[in-house]
PDB file of C-alpha atoms in Angstrom:
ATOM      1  CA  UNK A   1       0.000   0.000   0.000  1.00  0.00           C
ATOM      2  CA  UNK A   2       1.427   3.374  -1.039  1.00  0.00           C
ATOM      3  CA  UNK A   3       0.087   6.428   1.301  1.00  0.00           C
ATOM      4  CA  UNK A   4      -0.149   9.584  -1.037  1.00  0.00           C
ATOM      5  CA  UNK A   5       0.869  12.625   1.451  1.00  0.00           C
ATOM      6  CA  UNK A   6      -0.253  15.559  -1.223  1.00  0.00           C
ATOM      7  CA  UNK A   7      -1.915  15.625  -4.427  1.00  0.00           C
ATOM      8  CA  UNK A   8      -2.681  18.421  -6.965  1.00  0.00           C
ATOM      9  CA  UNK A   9      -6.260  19.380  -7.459  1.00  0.00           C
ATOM     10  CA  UNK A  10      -7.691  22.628  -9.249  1.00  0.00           C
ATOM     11  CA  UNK A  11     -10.380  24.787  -8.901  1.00  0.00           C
ATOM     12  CA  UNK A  12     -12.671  26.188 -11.423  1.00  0.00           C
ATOM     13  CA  UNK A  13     -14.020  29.793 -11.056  1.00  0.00           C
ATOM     14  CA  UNK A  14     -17.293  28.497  -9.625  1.00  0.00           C
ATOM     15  CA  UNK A  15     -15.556  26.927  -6.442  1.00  0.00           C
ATOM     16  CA  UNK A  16     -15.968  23.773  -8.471  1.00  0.00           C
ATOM     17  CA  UNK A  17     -13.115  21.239  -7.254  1.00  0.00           C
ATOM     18  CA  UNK A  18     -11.282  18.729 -10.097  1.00  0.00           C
ATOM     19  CA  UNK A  19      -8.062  16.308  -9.953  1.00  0.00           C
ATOM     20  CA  UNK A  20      -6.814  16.970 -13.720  1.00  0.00           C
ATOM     21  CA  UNK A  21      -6.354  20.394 -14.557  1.00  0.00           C
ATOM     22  CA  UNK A  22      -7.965  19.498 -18.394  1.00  0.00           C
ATOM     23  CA  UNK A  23     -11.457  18.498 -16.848  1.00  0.00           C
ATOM     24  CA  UNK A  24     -10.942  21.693 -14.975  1.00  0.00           C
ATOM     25  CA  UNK A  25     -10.523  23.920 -18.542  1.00  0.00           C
ATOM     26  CA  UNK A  26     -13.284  22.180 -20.280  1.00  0.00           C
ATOM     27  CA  UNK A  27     -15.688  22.322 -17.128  1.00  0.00           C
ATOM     28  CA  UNK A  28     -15.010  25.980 -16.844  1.00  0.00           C
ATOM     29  CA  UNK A  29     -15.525  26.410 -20.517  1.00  0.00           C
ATOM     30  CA  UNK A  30     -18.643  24.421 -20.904  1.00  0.00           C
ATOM     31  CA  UNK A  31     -20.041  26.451 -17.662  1.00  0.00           C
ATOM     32  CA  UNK A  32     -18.993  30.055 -19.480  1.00  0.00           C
ATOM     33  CA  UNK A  33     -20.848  29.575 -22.416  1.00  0.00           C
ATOM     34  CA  UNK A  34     -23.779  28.421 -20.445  1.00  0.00           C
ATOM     35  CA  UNK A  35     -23.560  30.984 -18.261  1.00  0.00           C
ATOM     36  CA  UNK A  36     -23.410  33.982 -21.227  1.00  0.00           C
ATOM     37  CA  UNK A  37     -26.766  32.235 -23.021  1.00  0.00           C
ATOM     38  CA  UNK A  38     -28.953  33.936 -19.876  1.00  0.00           C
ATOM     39  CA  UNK A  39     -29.281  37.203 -18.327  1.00  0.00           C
ATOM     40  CA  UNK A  40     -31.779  38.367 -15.542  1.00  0.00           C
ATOM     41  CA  UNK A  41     -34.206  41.269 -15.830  1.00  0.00           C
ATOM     42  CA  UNK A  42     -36.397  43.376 -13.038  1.00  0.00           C
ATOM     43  CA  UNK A  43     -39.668  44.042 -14.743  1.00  0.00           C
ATOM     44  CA  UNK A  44     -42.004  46.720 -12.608  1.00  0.00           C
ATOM     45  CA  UNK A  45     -45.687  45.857 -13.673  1.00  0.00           C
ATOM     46  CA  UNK A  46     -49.491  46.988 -12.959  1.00  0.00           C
ATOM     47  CA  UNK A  47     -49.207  50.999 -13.122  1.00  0.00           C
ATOM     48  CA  UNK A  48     -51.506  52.387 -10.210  1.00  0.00           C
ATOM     49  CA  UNK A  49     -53.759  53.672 -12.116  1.00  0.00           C
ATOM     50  CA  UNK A  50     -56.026  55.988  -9.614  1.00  0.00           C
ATOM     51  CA  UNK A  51     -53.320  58.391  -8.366  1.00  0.00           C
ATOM     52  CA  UNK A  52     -49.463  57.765  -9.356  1.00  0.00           C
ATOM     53  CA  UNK A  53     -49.094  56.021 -12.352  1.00  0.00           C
ATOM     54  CA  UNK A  54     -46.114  54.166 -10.663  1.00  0.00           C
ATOM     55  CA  UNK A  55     -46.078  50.220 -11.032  1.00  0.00           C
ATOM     56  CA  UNK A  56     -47.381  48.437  -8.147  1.00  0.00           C
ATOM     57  CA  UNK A  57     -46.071  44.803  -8.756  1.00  0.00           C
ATOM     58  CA  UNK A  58     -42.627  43.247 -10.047  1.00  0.00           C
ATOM     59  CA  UNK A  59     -41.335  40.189 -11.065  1.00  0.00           C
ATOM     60  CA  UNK A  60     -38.095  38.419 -11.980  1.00  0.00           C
ATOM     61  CA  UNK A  61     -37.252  37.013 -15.275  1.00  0.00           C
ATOM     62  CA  UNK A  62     -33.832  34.902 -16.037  1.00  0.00           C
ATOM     63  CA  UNK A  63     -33.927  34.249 -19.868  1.00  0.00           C
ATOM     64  CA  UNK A  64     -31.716  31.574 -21.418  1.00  0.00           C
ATOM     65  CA  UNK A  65     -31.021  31.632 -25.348  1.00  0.00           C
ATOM     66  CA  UNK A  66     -28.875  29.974 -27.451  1.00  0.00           C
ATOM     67  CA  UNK A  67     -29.661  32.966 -30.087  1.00  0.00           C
ATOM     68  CA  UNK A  68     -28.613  36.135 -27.655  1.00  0.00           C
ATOM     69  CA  UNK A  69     -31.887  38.556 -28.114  1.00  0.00           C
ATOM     70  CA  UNK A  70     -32.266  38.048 -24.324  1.00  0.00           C
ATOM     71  CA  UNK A  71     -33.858  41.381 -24.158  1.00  0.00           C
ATOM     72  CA  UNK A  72     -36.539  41.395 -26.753  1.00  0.00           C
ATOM     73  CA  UNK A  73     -37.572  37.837 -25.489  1.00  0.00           C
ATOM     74  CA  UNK A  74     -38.655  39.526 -21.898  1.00  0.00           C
ATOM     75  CA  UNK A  75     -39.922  42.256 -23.983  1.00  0.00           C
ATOM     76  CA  UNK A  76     -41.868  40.491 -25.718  1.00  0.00           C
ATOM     77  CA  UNK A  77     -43.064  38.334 -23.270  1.00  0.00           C
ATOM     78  CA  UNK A  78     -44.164  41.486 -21.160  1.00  0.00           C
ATOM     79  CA  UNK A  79     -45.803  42.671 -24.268  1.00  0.00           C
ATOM     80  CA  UNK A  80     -48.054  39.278 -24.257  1.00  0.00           C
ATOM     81  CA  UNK A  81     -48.476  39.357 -20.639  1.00  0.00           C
ATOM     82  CA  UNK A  82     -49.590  42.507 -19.319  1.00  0.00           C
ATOM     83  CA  UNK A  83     -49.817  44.492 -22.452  1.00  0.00           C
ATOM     84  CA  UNK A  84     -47.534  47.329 -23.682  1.00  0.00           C
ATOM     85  CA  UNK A  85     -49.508  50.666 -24.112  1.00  0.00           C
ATOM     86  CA  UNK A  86     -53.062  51.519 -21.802  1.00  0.00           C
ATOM     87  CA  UNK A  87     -54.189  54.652 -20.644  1.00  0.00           C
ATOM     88  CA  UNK A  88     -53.047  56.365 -17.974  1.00  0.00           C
ATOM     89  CA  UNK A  89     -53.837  57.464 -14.577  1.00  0.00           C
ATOM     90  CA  UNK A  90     -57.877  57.980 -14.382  1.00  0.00           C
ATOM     91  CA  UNK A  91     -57.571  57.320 -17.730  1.00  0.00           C
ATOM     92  CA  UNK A  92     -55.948  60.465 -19.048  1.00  0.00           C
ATOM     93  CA  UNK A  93     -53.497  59.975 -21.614  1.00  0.00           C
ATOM     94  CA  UNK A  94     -51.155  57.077 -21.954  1.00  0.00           C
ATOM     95  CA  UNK A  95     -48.692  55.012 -20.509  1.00  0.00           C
ATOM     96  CA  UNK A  96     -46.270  51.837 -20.714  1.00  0.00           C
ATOM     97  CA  UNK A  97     -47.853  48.845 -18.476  1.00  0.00           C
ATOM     98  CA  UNK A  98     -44.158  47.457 -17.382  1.00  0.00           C
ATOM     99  CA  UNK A  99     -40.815  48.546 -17.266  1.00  0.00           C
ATOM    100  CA  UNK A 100     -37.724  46.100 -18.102  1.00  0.00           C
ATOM    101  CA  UNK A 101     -34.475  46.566 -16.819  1.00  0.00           C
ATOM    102  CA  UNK A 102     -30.932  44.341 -16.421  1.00  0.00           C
ATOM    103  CA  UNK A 103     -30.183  43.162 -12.747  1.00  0.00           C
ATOM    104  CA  UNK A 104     -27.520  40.506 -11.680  1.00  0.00           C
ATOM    105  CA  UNK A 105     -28.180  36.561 -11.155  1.00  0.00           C
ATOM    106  CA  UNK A 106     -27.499  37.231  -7.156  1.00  0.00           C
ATOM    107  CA  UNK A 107     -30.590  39.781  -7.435  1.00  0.00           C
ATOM    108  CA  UNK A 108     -32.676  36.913  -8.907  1.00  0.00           C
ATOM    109  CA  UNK A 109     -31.671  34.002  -6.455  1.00  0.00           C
ATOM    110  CA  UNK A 110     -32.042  36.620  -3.630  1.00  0.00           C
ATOM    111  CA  UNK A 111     -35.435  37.344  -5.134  1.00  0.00           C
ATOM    112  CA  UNK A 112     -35.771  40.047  -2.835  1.00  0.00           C
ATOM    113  CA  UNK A 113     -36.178  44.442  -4.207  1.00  0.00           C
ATOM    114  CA  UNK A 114     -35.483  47.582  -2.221  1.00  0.00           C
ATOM    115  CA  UNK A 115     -38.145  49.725  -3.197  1.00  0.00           C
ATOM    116  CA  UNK A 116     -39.213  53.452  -1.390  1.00  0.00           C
ATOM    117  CA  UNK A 117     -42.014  51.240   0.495  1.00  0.00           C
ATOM    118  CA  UNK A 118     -39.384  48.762   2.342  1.00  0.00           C
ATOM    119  CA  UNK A 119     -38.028  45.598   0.877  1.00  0.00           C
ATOM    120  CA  UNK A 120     -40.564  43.422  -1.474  1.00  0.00           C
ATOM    121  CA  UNK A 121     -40.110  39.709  -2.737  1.00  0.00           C
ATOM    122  CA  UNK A 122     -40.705  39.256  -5.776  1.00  0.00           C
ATOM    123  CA  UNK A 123     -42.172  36.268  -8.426  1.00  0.00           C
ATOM    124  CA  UNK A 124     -39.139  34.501 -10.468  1.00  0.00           C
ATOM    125  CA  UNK A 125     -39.904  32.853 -13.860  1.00  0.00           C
ATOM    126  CA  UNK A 126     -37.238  31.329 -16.424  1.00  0.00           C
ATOM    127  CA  UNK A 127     -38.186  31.772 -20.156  1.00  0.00           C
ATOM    128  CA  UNK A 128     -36.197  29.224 -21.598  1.00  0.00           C
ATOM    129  CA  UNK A 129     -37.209  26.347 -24.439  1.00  0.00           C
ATOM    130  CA  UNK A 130     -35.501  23.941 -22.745  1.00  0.00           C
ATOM    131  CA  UNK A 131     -35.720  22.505 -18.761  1.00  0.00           C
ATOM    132  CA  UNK A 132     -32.016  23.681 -16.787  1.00  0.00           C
ATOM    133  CA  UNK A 133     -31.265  21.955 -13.704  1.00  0.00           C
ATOM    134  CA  UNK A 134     -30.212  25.344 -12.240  1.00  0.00           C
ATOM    135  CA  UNK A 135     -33.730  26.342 -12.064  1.00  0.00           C
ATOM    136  CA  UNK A 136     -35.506  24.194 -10.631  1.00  0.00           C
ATOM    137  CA  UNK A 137     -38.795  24.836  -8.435  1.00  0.00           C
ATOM    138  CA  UNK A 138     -38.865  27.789 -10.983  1.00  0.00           C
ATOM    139  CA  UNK A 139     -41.851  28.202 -13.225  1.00  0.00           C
ATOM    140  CA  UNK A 140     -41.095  27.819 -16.719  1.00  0.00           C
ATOM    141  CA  UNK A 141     -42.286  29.351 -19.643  1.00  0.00           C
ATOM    142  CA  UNK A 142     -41.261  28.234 -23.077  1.00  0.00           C
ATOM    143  CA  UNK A 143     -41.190  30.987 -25.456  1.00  0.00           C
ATOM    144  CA  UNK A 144     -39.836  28.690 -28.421  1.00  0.00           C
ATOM    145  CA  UNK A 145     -43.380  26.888 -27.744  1.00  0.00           C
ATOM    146  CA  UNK A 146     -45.468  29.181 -26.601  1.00  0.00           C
ATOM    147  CA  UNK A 147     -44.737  31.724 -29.601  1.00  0.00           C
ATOM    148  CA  UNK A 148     -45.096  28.736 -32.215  1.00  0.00           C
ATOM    149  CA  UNK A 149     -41.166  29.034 -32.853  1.00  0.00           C
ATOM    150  CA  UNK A 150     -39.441  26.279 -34.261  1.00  0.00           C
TER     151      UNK A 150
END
């Protein structure tokens, strides 16, 4: 029996641990081209329409594509959802129904907004064609589907 005192191991940018240094490349490659096919988006809903005309609801949307245009898909989706263009407060004028902006994956795991009002939770959804392991527990929506895409 031969007792091994040290041994090399190497860690991939994700705190992932591996004992050859070429699993450790193509596991850090494979997980970096993953990781640049989604992006995460706040999207403020539901204008008060009585008094402010500021959005009342929010929810968060993580979007994975193998065809970049992660914006326009939670556009779009918003669009479908809850509608682009209604009138406005007492219904003078108009106004957008959501807002979309970029926000960081530890925003949507957190799940949690600072707003003027105190700290809200918010929904998460994933629009992606395809299940991820990653998001489980997550509703789904399948835009490639949904949208008759093929």
């Amino acid at each position: 029996m031969e007792i091994i005192t040290s041994v090399t191991i190497f860690k991939a940018f994700d705190g992932t641990i591996f004992e050859s240094e070429i699993k450790c490349k193509e596991y850090e490659k494979k997980r970096k081209e993953f990781l640049n096919r989604i992006k995460f988006f706040l999207v403020r809903h539901s204008p008060d329409l009585t008094e402010t005309g500021l959005f009342t609801s929010g929810l968060l949307i993580a979007v994975y594509s193998t065809e970049g245009l992660h914006q326009e898909i939670a556009n779009n989706y918003c669009i479908k959802r809850f509608g682009y263009l209604g009138e406005s407060v007492q219904g003078y004028r108009f106004q957008t129904y959501f807002s979309v902006s970029s926000t960081d994956f530890e925003t949507y795991t957190n799940g949690v907004i600072e707003e003027w009002k105190g700290k809200r939770r918010y929904n998460k959804i994933l629009l992606s064609p395809t299940e991820l392991d990653e998001f489980k527990g997550i509703e789904r929506f399948d835009y490639m589907k949904e949208w008759g895409f093929k």
